[in-house]
Amino acid sequence: RYKGPRWARVADGASRVGLIALALVFIRVVSLHVFATGTNRKAVWTWHNNRAARYDALKWHAYQFGWDAMVPMALLGVPAQQFSPPLRALGLSHEAAMAFHRVLGRATLILATLHVTLYLLVWGLEGGLEKIGDEALSACHGSARVSHRPSELFAHACGAQAPSRNISNFYGLLAWCVGVVVGVTSLYAVRRRSYALFMVAHQLHWAWWFFVCLHWPGILAFAAPSVVFIAADSARRRVAERTARCAVAATGDATMATVLVPMPGYAEEQLTGGVVRLRCRDVSWMWHPFTIAGAADGAAVVHVFDAGGWTRALCRLAARQPVLELEVRGPLI
């Protein structure tokens, strides 16, 4: 039984995997940003001979935090899939894989935030709000301090002014803003209050990847692992997706419904504890995951409790109809 801090408590050993991953990132951060040595690559608080050198040190650390963020970001999409072979090979369940995904997401957002805020800080120290505005609207590092309207950014060429970097501040800032929205709506309190808001906001991850790649095209190489697993999982999901007639029964006050989802060919011990995703188009077009409580007569037993919104509508629908046509993905076991 896991006895660590409550914020790190997740299921099936994923806490250990997630904390190990964070520890590796933490070691890199400490080694670069605390014990960094060299002529102009010292720790941020180390005294430098002049102001320009101190600003250069801040920029270097901001730049390195961007590289730090790529470590968890490269793996972000691997455990997020409904079937993640690498984590299943480690013996982790779907819930544990999602917990690992949350750990990676938090680490990515924290490091990206440090990357952005340090750059904003040093720009402010160098030239105040004018410098921040010019750099934030600049299509690439090293460009002339001339603000570009958003409509001009697509046409602004980085190659001639910074051929070795080819980095767009503007799109990086947009990517960070999208990441903040996704991160905030992924918090436990928000997910419990409005699962629909969480799911809709989470679809912005495509905007995140789009703007991140515009920020620096080299990130495509780091995105490759996630792209491969997303494509494979999407194909598998489409093949396995089906519509099933499910027997349902609700309590008298419609606060809970039991759904029997046909799962031929699976034994009870295989199904129990697994996950199935359900969608009822009479309620909404959104998919919802449920833990399988058990199995009976070739069907997975799923208990749906009234938590408001989608679950409340399904419970009330089950109180009126003995059979519902539901779209099914799974089981994930």
Short mmCIF file of C-alpha atoms in Angstrom, two decimals:
data_model
loop_
_atom_site.label_atom_id
_atom_site.label_comp_id
_atom_site.label_asym_id
_atom_site.label_seq_id
_atom_site.Cartn_x
_atom_site.Cartn_y
_atom_site.Cartn_z
CA ARG A 1 0.00 0.00 0.00
CA TYR A 2 1.33 3.39 -0.99
CA LYS A 3 2.12 5.59 2.01
CA GLY A 4 3.69 8.59 0.33
CA PRO A 5 2.32 12.14 0.15
CA ARG A 6 -1.31 12.48 -0.87
CA TRP A 7 -0.53 14.61 -3.95
CA ALA A 8 1.61 11.78 -5.36
CA ARG A 9 -0.78 8.95 -4.51
CA VAL A 10 -1.85 7.05 -7.63
CA ALA A 11 -2.73 3.46 -8.38
CA ASP A 12 -0.86 0.24 -9.13
CA GLY A 13 2.72 1.38 -8.62
CA ALA A 14 2.44 4.30 -11.02
CA SER A 15 3.46 6.59 -8.15
CA ARG A 16 6.85 4.91 -8.09
CA VAL A 17 7.27 5.10 -11.90
CA GLY A 18 6.09 8.72 -11.98
CA LEU A 19 8.28 9.79 -9.10
CA ILE A 20 11.31 8.07 -10.65
CA ALA A 21 10.67 9.99 -13.89
CA LEU A 22 10.37 13.26 -11.97
CA ALA A 23 13.52 12.43 -10.01
CA LEU A 24 15.49 12.01 -13.26
CA VAL A 25 14.24 15.39 -14.53
CA PHE A 26 14.98 16.93 -11.12
CA ILE A 27 18.56 15.63 -11.21
CA ARG A 28 19.10 17.26 -14.60
CA VAL A 29 17.57 20.53 -13.42
CA VAL A 30 19.72 20.62 -10.27
CA SER A 31 22.91 19.70 -12.12
CA LEU A 32 22.40 22.41 -14.75
CA HIS A 33 20.84 25.19 -12.73
CA VAL A 34 22.37 24.77 -9.28
CA PHE A 35 25.83 23.33 -9.81
CA ALA A 36 26.44 24.69 -13.33
CA THR A 37 30.02 25.88 -13.78
CA GLY A 38 31.98 27.57 -16.55
CA THR A 39 32.98 30.99 -17.72
CA ASN A 40 29.46 32.24 -18.37
CA ARG A 41 27.28 29.23 -17.47
CA LYS A 42 27.24 29.50 -13.70
CA ALA A 43 24.31 29.10 -11.36
CA VAL A 44 21.80 31.95 -11.64
CA TRP A 45 22.66 33.44 -8.25
CA THR A 46 26.43 33.28 -8.82
CA TRP A 47 27.98 36.77 -9.03
CA HIS A 48 29.07 37.80 -12.51
CA ASN A 49 31.46 40.58 -13.38
CA ASN A 50 28.90 42.77 -15.13
CA ARG A 51 25.21 43.15 -15.73
CA ALA A 52 25.35 41.80 -19.28
CA ALA A 53 26.95 38.58 -18.02
CA ARG A 54 24.22 38.17 -15.41
CA TYR A 55 21.53 38.64 -18.05
CA ASP A 56 23.31 36.15 -20.28
CA ALA A 57 23.30 33.62 -17.43
CA LEU A 58 19.55 34.11 -16.92
CA LYS A 59 18.91 33.60 -20.64
CA TRP A 60 21.01 30.43 -20.65
CA HIS A 61 19.02 28.97 -17.75
CA ALA A 62 15.75 29.95 -19.39
CA TYR A 63 16.93 28.22 -22.56
CA GLN A 64 17.94 25.07 -20.65
CA PHE A 65 14.55 24.89 -18.91
CA GLY A 66 13.08 24.59 -22.40
CA TRP A 67 15.29 21.56 -23.02
CA ASP A 68 14.34 20.18 -19.59
CA ALA A 69 10.65 20.37 -20.56
CA MET A 70 11.27 18.24 -23.64
CA VAL A 71 12.18 15.20 -21.52
CA PRO A 72 8.67 14.63 -20.06
CA MET A 73 7.01 16.21 -23.13
CA ALA A 74 8.53 13.58 -25.45
CA LEU A 75 6.80 10.84 -23.41
CA LEU A 76 3.59 12.72 -22.69
CA GLY A 77 1.43 10.90 -25.22
CA VAL A 78 2.79 7.39 -24.62
CA PRO A 79 0.80 6.55 -21.43
CA ALA A 80 -2.20 8.66 -22.46
CA GLN A 81 -3.45 6.11 -24.98
CA GLN A 82 -6.21 3.67 -24.13
CA PHE A 83 -3.78 0.82 -24.71
CA SER A 84 -0.14 1.65 -23.93
CA PRO A 85 2.05 -1.42 -24.62
CA PRO A 86 5.20 -0.05 -22.89
CA LEU A 87 3.43 0.55 -19.59
CA ARG A 88 1.43 -2.67 -19.85
CA ALA A 89 4.76 -4.46 -20.26
CA LEU A 90 5.74 -2.96 -16.90
CA GLY A 91 2.56 -4.41 -15.40
CA LEU A 92 0.76 -1.07 -15.00
CA SER A 93 -2.98 -0.83 -15.49
CA HIS A 94 -4.76 1.80 -17.58
CA GLU A 95 -5.46 3.89 -14.45
CA ALA A 96 -1.78 3.73 -13.53
CA ALA A 97 -0.78 4.76 -17.06
CA MET A 98 -3.08 7.79 -16.86
CA ALA A 99 -1.60 8.70 -13.47
CA PHE A 100 1.85 8.57 -15.08
CA HIS A 101 0.53 10.80 -17.88
CA ARG A 102 -0.62 13.35 -15.30
CA VAL A 103 2.83 13.34 -13.68
CA LEU A 104 4.48 13.94 -17.06
CA GLY A 105 1.99 16.69 -17.89
CA ARG A 106 2.62 18.54 -14.64
CA ALA A 107 6.38 18.28 -15.06
CA THR A 108 6.14 19.58 -18.65
CA LEU A 109 3.98 22.55 -17.67
CA ILE A 110 6.13 23.49 -14.66
CA LEU A 111 9.36 23.41 -16.68
CA ALA A 112 7.78 25.25 -19.63
CA THR A 113 6.51 27.90 -17.20
CA LEU A 114 10.04 28.36 -15.84
CA HIS A 115 11.29 28.60 -19.44
CA VAL A 116 8.78 31.36 -20.27
CA THR A 117 8.92 33.34 -17.02
CA LEU A 118 12.73 33.50 -16.93
CA TYR A 119 12.79 34.87 -20.46
CA LEU A 120 10.09 37.42 -19.58
CA LEU A 121 12.07 38.39 -16.49
CA VAL A 122 15.34 39.00 -18.31
CA TRP A 123 13.61 40.89 -21.12
CA GLY A 124 11.96 43.09 -18.52
CA LEU A 125 15.31 43.73 -16.81
CA GLU A 126 16.92 44.59 -20.13
CA GLY A 127 14.30 46.98 -21.49
CA GLY A 128 11.10 46.99 -19.46
CA LEU A 129 7.65 46.41 -20.92
CA GLU A 130 8.70 47.66 -24.36
CA LYS A 131 11.37 44.97 -24.61
CA ILE A 132 8.93 42.28 -23.36
CA GLY A 133 6.38 43.32 -25.98
CA ASP A 134 8.91 43.37 -28.79
CA GLU A 135 10.37 39.97 -27.91
CA ALA A 136 6.97 38.34 -27.28
CA LEU A 137 5.75 39.47 -30.70
CA SER A 138 8.98 38.58 -32.45
CA ALA A 139 8.90 35.62 -34.80
CA CYS A 140 12.41 34.54 -33.82
CA HIS A 141 15.21 35.13 -31.34
CA GLY A 142 17.82 37.57 -32.49
CA SER A 143 15.49 39.61 -34.70
CA ALA A 144 15.52 43.38 -34.68
CA ARG A 145 13.59 45.03 -31.84
CA VAL A 146 10.61 45.87 -33.99
CA SER A 147 7.14 44.75 -32.92
CA HIS A 148 5.27 42.67 -35.43
CA ARG A 149 1.51 42.58 -35.64
CA PRO A 150 0.09 39.03 -35.39
CA SER A 151 -0.99 39.22 -39.04
CA GLU A 152 2.64 39.76 -40.04
CA LEU A 153 4.13 36.97 -37.97
CA PHE A 154 3.33 34.24 -40.49
CA ALA A 155 5.27 36.13 -43.16
CA HIS A 156 8.20 37.12 -40.95
CA ALA A 157 11.28 35.04 -41.88
CA CYS A 158 13.57 33.82 -39.11
CA GLY A 159 16.19 32.21 -41.31
CA ALA A 160 17.88 35.41 -42.47
CA GLN A 161 18.31 36.80 -38.98
CA ALA A 162 18.84 33.71 -36.83
CA PRO A 163 19.58 30.75 -39.12
CA SER A 164 21.04 28.61 -36.32
CA ARG A 165 18.12 29.04 -33.94
CA ASN A 166 14.95 29.50 -35.98
CA ILE A 167 12.86 29.96 -32.82
CA SER A 168 9.59 31.89 -32.68
CA ASN A 169 8.88 33.62 -29.38
CA PHE A 170 5.32 34.44 -30.38
CA TYR A 171 4.25 30.87 -31.09
CA GLY A 172 6.08 29.64 -28.00
CA LEU A 173 4.05 32.05 -25.89
CA LEU A 174 0.84 30.86 -27.56
CA ALA A 175 1.82 27.23 -26.85
CA TRP A 176 2.44 28.06 -23.18
CA CYS A 177 -0.96 29.79 -22.87
CA VAL A 178 -2.67 26.71 -24.34
CA GLY A 179 -0.70 24.50 -21.95
CA VAL A 180 -1.85 26.54 -18.96
CA VAL A 181 -5.49 26.15 -20.01
CA VAL A 182 -5.08 22.39 -20.45
CA GLY A 183 -3.20 22.09 -17.16
CA VAL A 184 -5.69 24.08 -15.07
CA THR A 185 -8.71 22.24 -16.46
CA SER A 186 -6.94 18.92 -15.74
CA LEU A 187 -6.82 19.55 -12.00
CA TYR A 188 -8.77 17.02 -9.94
CA ALA A 189 -11.24 19.60 -8.61
CA VAL A 190 -12.05 20.81 -12.12
CA ARG A 191 -12.39 17.27 -13.52
CA ARG A 192 -14.80 16.31 -10.76
CA ARG A 193 -16.84 19.47 -11.14
CA SER A 194 -17.11 19.38 -14.93
CA TYR A 195 -15.79 16.36 -16.80
CA ALA A 196 -17.16 17.84 -20.02
CA LEU A 197 -15.05 21.00 -19.55
CA PHE A 198 -11.99 18.84 -18.88
CA MET A 199 -12.52 16.77 -22.02
CA VAL A 200 -13.22 19.75 -24.28
CA ALA A 201 -10.20 21.68 -22.98
CA HIS A 202 -8.00 18.60 -23.31
CA GLN A 203 -8.63 18.54 -27.05
CA LEU A 204 -6.51 21.69 -27.16
CA HIS A 205 -3.47 19.43 -26.91
CA TRP A 206 -3.48 19.49 -30.71
CA ALA A 207 -3.10 23.31 -30.56
CA TRP A 208 -0.31 22.85 -28.01
CA TRP A 209 1.67 20.57 -30.32
CA PHE A 210 0.95 22.82 -33.33
CA PHE A 211 2.24 25.98 -31.66
CA VAL A 212 5.17 24.17 -30.00
CA CYS A 213 6.33 22.92 -33.40
CA LEU A 214 6.01 26.44 -34.83
CA HIS A 215 8.02 27.68 -31.85
CA TRP A 216 10.86 25.34 -32.82
CA PRO A 217 10.39 22.79 -35.66
CA GLY A 218 13.01 20.52 -34.09
CA ILE A 219 10.44 19.55 -31.47
CA LEU A 220 8.89 17.28 -34.12
CA ALA A 221 11.64 14.78 -33.33
CA PHE A 222 10.68 14.80 -29.65
CA ALA A 223 7.00 14.41 -30.52
CA ALA A 224 7.65 11.29 -32.60
CA PRO A 225 7.12 8.73 -29.77
CA SER A 226 3.74 10.22 -28.88
CA VAL A 227 2.70 10.48 -32.55
CA VAL A 228 3.49 6.79 -33.15
CA PHE A 229 1.50 5.58 -30.15
CA ILE A 230 -1.40 7.96 -30.82
CA ALA A 231 -1.70 6.71 -34.41
CA ALA A 232 -1.48 3.04 -33.39
CA ASP A 233 -4.00 3.47 -30.58
CA SER A 234 -6.38 5.41 -32.81
CA ALA A 235 -6.38 2.58 -35.38
CA ARG A 236 -6.89 -0.05 -32.69
CA ARG A 237 -9.70 1.97 -31.11
CA ARG A 238 -11.58 2.35 -34.39
CA VAL A 239 -11.43 -1.40 -35.01
CA ALA A 240 -12.57 -2.30 -31.50
CA GLU A 241 -15.33 0.32 -31.26
CA ARG A 242 -18.85 -1.10 -31.43
CA THR A 243 -22.47 -0.47 -30.48
CA ALA A 244 -24.06 -2.82 -27.95
CA ARG A 245 -27.50 -3.30 -26.44
CA CYS A 246 -26.87 -3.08 -22.71
CA ALA A 247 -29.29 -4.17 -20.00
CA VAL A 248 -29.59 -1.48 -17.32
CA ALA A 249 -31.24 -1.19 -13.92
CA ALA A 250 -31.48 1.91 -11.75
CA THR A 251 -32.27 2.40 -8.09
CA GLY A 252 -35.64 3.83 -7.18
CA ASP A 253 -34.29 7.34 -6.71
CA ALA A 254 -32.14 7.07 -9.88
CA THR A 255 -28.93 7.84 -7.99
CA MET A 256 -27.17 4.74 -9.33
CA ALA A 257 -27.48 2.56 -12.41
CA THR A 258 -26.00 -0.85 -13.11
CA VAL A 259 -25.06 -1.45 -16.74
CA LEU A 260 -24.34 -4.89 -18.21
CA VAL A 261 -22.00 -4.43 -21.18
CA PRO A 262 -21.73 -7.57 -23.39
CA MET A 263 -18.11 -8.82 -23.38
CA PRO A 264 -18.14 -12.29 -24.93
CA GLY A 265 -14.95 -14.31 -24.68
CA TYR A 266 -13.66 -12.76 -21.45
CA ALA A 267 -13.52 -14.44 -18.05
CA GLU A 268 -14.68 -12.64 -14.93
CA GLU A 269 -11.18 -12.44 -13.49
CA GLN A 270 -9.98 -10.81 -16.73
CA LEU A 271 -12.65 -8.13 -16.74
CA THR A 272 -12.80 -7.20 -13.06
CA GLY A 273 -10.81 -4.03 -12.41
CA GLY A 274 -10.50 -3.20 -16.11
CA VAL A 275 -11.82 -0.10 -17.84
CA VAL A 276 -14.53 0.35 -20.43
CA ARG A 277 -15.47 3.58 -22.18
CA LEU A 278 -19.12 4.27 -22.90
CA ARG A 279 -20.96 6.82 -24.99
CA CYS A 280 -24.68 7.38 -25.07
CA ARG A 281 -25.69 9.64 -27.93
CA ASP A 282 -29.09 10.21 -26.32
CA VAL A 283 -27.16 12.10 -23.61
CA SER A 284 -24.08 13.50 -25.38
CA TRP A 285 -21.36 12.63 -27.86
CA MET A 286 -18.69 12.44 -25.17
CA TRP A 287 -16.95 9.22 -24.10
CA HIS A 288 -16.77 8.39 -20.39
CA PRO A 289 -14.47 5.80 -18.74
CA PHE A 290 -15.75 3.40 -16.08
CA THR A 291 -14.06 0.76 -13.94
CA ILE A 292 -15.50 -2.71 -14.42
CA ALA A 293 -16.84 -3.93 -11.07
CA GLY A 294 -17.24 -7.57 -12.13
CA ALA A 295 -18.74 -9.84 -14.75
CA ALA A 296 -21.91 -11.91 -15.13
CA ASP A 297 -23.16 -14.08 -18.00
CA GLY A 298 -20.57 -12.82 -20.48
CA ALA A 299 -21.14 -9.16 -19.64
CA ALA A 300 -19.07 -6.61 -17.76
CA VAL A 301 -20.82 -5.07 -14.76
CA VAL A 302 -20.46 -1.29 -14.55
CA HIS A 303 -21.92 0.82 -11.75
CA VAL A 304 -22.72 4.41 -12.70
CA PHE A 305 -23.31 6.79 -9.80
CA ASP A 306 -25.11 10.10 -10.12
CA ALA A 307 -22.34 12.70 -9.97
CA GLY A 308 -24.28 15.28 -11.97
CA GLY A 309 -24.18 16.06 -15.66
CA TRP A 310 -23.68 13.03 -17.91
CA THR A 311 -23.90 10.40 -15.16
CA ARG A 312 -27.14 11.90 -13.80
CA ALA A 313 -28.70 11.89 -17.26
CA LEU A 314 -27.68 8.25 -17.80
CA CYS A 315 -29.08 7.16 -14.42
CA ARG A 316 -32.41 8.84 -15.18
CA LEU A 317 -32.48 7.29 -18.63
CA ALA A 318 -31.79 3.87 -17.11
CA ALA A 319 -34.72 4.37 -14.71
CA ARG A 320 -37.06 4.73 -17.70
CA GLN A 321 -35.62 2.10 -20.07
CA PRO A 322 -34.50 -1.48 -19.31
CA VAL A 323 -32.17 -1.57 -22.34
CA LEU A 324 -29.91 1.13 -23.74
CA GLU A 325 -27.91 1.21 -26.93
CA LEU A 326 -24.42 2.34 -25.96
CA GLU A 327 -21.24 2.72 -27.95
CA VAL A 328 -18.43 0.75 -26.33
CA ARG A 329 -14.63 0.93 -26.36
CA GLY A 330 -12.78 -1.74 -24.49
CA PRO A 331 -12.28 -3.54 -22.31
CA LEU A 332 -8.90 -2.17 -21.27
CA ILE A 333 -7.53 -4.90 -19.03
#
